[in-house]
mmCIF file of C-alpha atoms in Angstrom:
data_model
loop_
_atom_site.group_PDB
_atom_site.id
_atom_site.type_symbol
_atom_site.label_atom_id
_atom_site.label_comp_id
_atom_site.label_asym_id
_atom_site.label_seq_id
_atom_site.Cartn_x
_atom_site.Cartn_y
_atom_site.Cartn_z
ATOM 1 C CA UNK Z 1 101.250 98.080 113.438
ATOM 2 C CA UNK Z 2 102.253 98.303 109.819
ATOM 3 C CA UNK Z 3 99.850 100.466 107.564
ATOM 4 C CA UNK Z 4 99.950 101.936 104.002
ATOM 5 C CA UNK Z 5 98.726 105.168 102.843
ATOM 6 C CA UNK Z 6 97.419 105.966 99.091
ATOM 7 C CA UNK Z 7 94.947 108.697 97.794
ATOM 8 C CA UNK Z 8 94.461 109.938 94.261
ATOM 9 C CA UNK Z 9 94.485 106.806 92.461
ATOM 10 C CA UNK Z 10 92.374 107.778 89.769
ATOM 11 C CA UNK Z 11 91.747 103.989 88.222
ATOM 12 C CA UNK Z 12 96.017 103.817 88.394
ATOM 13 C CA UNK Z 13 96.434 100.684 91.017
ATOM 14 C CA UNK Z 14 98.738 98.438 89.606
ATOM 15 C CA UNK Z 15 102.035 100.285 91.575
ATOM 16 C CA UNK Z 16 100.472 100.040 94.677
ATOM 17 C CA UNK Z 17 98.870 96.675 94.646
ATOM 18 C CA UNK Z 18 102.743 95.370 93.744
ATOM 19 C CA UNK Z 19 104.038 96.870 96.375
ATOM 20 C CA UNK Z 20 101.449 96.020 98.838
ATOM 21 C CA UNK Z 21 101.858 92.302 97.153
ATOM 22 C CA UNK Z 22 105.653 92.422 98.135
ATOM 23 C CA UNK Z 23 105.607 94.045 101.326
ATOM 24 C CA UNK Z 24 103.154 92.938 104.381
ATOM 25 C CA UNK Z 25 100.774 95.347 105.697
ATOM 26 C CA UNK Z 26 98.075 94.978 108.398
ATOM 27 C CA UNK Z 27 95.899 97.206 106.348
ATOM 28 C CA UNK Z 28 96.006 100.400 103.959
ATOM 29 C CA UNK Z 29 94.081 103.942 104.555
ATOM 30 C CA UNK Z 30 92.523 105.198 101.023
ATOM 31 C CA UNK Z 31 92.569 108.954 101.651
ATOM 32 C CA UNK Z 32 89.768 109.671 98.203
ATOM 33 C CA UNK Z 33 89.106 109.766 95.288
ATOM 34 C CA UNK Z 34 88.415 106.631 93.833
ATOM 35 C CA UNK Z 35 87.331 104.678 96.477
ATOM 36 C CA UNK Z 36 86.254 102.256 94.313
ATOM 37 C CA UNK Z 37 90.100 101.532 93.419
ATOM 38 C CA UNK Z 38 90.040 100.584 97.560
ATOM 39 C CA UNK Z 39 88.167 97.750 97.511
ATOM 40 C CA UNK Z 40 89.471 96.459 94.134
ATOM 41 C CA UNK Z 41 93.096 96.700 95.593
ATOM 42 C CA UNK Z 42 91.609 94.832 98.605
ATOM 43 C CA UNK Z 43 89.841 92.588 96.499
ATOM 44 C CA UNK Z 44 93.270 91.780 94.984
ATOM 45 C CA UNK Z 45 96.009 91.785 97.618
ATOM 46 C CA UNK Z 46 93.826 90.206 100.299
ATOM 47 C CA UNK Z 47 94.143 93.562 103.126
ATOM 48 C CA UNK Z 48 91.607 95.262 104.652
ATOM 49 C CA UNK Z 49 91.125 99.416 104.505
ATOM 50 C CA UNK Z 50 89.909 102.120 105.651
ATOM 51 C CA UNK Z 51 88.273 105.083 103.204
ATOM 52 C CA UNK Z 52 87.124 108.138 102.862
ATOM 53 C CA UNK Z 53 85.289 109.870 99.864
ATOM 54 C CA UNK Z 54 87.155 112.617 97.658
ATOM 55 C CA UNK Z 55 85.812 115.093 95.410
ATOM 56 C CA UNK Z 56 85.479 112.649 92.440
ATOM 57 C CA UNK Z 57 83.606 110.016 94.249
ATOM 58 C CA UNK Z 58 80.266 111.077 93.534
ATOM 59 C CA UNK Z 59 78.328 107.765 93.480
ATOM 60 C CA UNK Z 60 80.096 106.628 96.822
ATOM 61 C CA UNK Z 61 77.235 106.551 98.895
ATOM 62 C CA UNK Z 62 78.886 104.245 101.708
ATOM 63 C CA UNK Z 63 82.118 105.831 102.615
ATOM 64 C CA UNK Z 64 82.367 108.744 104.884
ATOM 65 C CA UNK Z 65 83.738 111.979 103.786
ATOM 66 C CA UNK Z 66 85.923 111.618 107.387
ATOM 67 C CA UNK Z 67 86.785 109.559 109.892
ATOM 68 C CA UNK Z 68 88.911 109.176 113.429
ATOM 69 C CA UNK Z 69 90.798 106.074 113.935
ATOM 70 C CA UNK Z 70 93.031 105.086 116.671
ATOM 71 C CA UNK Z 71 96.171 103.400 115.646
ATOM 72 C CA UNK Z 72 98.226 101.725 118.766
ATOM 73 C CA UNK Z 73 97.154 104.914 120.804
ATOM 74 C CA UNK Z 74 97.226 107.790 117.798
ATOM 75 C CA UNK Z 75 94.485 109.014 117.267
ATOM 76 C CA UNK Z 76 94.264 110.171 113.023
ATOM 77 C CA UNK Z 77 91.945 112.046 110.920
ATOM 78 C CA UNK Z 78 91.483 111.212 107.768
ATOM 79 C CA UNK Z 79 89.622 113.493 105.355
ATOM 80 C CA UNK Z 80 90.555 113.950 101.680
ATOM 81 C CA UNK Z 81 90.897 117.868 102.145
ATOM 82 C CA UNK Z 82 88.363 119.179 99.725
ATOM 83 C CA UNK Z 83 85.948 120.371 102.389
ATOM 84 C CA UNK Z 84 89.679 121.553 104.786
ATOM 85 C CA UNK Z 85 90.425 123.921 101.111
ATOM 86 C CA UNK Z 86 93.865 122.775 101.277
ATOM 87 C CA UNK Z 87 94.742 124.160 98.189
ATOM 88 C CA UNK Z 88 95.212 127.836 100.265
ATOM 89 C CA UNK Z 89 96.683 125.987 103.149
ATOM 90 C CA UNK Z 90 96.511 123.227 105.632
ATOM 91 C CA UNK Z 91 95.854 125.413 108.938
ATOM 92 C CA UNK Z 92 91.635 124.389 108.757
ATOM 93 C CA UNK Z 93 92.536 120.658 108.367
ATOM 94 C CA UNK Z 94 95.169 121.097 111.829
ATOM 95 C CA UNK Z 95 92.534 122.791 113.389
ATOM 96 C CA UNK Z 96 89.896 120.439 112.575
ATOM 97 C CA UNK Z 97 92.367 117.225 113.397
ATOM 98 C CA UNK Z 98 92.538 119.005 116.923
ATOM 99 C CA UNK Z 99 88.883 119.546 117.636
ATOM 100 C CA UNK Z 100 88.639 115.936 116.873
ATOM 101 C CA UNK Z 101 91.377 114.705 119.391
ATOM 102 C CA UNK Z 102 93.950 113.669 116.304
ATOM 103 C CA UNK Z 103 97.646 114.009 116.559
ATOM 104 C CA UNK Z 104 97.860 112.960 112.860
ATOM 105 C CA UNK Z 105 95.733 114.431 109.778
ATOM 106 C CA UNK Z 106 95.978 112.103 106.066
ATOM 107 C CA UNK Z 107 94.618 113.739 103.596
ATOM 108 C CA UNK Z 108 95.185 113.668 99.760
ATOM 109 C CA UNK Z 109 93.515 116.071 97.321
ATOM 110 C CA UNK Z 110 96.384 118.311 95.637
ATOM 111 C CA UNK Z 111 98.439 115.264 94.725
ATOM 112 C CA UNK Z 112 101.319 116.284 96.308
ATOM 113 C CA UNK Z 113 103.625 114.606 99.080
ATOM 114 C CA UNK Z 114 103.657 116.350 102.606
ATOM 115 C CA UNK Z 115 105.103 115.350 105.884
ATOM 116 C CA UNK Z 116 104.752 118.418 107.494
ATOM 117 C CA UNK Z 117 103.845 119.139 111.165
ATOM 118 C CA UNK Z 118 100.878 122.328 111.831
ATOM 119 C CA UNK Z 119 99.633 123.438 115.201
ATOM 120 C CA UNK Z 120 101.202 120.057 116.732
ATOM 121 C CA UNK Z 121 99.403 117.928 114.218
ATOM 122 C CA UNK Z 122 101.509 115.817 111.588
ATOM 123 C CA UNK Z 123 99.925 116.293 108.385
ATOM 124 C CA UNK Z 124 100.593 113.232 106.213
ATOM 125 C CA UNK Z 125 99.469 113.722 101.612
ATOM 126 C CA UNK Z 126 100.724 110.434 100.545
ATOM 127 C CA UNK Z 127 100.747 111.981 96.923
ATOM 128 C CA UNK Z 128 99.260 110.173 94.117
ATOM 129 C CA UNK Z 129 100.334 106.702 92.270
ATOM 130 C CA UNK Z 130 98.446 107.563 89.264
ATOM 131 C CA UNK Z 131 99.176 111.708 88.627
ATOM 132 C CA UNK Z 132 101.545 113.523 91.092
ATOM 133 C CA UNK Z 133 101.848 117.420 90.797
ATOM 134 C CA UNK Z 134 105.514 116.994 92.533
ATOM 135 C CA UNK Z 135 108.196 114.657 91.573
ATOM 136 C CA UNK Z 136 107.168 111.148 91.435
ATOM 137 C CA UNK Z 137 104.517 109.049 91.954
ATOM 138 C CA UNK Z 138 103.915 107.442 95.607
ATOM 139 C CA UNK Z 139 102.134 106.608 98.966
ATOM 140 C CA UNK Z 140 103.136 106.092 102.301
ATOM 141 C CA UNK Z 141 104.245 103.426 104.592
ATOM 142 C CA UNK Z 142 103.991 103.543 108.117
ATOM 143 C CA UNK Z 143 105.183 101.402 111.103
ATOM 144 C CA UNK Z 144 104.014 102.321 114.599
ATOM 145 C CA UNK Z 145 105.383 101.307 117.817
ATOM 146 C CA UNK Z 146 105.884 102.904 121.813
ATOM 147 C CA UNK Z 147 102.979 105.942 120.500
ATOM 148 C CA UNK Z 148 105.320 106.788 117.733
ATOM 149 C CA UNK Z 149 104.534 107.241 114.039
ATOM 150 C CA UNK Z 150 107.232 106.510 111.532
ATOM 151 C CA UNK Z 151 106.707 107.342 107.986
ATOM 152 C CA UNK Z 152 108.369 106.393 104.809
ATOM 153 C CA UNK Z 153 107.648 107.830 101.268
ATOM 154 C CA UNK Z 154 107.568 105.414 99.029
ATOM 155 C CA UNK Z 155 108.208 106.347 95.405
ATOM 156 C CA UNK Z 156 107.619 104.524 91.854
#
């Protein structure tokens, strides 16, 4: 299974629906804030998504602020990390990915890029398309196959 990972996009699409234009996808996780930028980069490209609500998405009333999906046998968490206070590390959102049965933790939030692994949990920040607080703008492509997750940054 083939996925894409974005968060942060802050009304700043047109990177990511290129490259989801150019490159095929089964679907795309939307880690917050702006989840209305989810369904108009669905609208436009055609793929479905998953989402969860960020600290800026105030008038979302229909996405969840987390969810567990199963990907070919992975279990993943996504939050955006607000509620996990990231910002003074990402021990709470391992923890929490744990409790829930998850292997894998997305999250967004601080705009910043991590591929990091926490109390046996990968934690995956695709970083932001629209305003990164590290070196480049991006999001995440993924490819799973045999239970394993591989992960590619992709950059703009």
């Amino acid at each position: 299974m083939k996925f894409a990972i974005i968060s942060d996009t802050h009304s700043s699409i047109d990177d990511v629906v290129s490259f989801l234009l150019d490159n095929e996808v089964d679907f795309f996780i939307h880690a917050g804030d702006y989840t209305s930028d989810a369904e108009e980069i669905s609208y436009i490209t055609g793929i479905s998504y998953k989402c969860v609500k960020g600290n800026n998405d105030y008038y979302d009333n229909i996405n969840p602020e987390f969810m567990v999906i199963n990907v070919d046998g992975i279990n993943i968490y996504i939050t955006h990390g607000h509620r996990e206070n990231i910002h003074f590390g990402y021990e709470k959102l391992a923890i929490t990915a744990k409790k829930k049965g998850c292997s894998v933790a997305i999250f967004g939030h601080n705009h910043l890029y991590v591929d990091e692994t926490l109390l046996s949990v990968r934690l995956l920040n695709p970083g932001s398309p629209s305003l990164p607080r590290d070196s480049k703008k991006s999001m995440m492509l993924c490819n799973t196959h045999d239970g394993i997750l591989d992960v590619k940054k992709i950059t703009f």
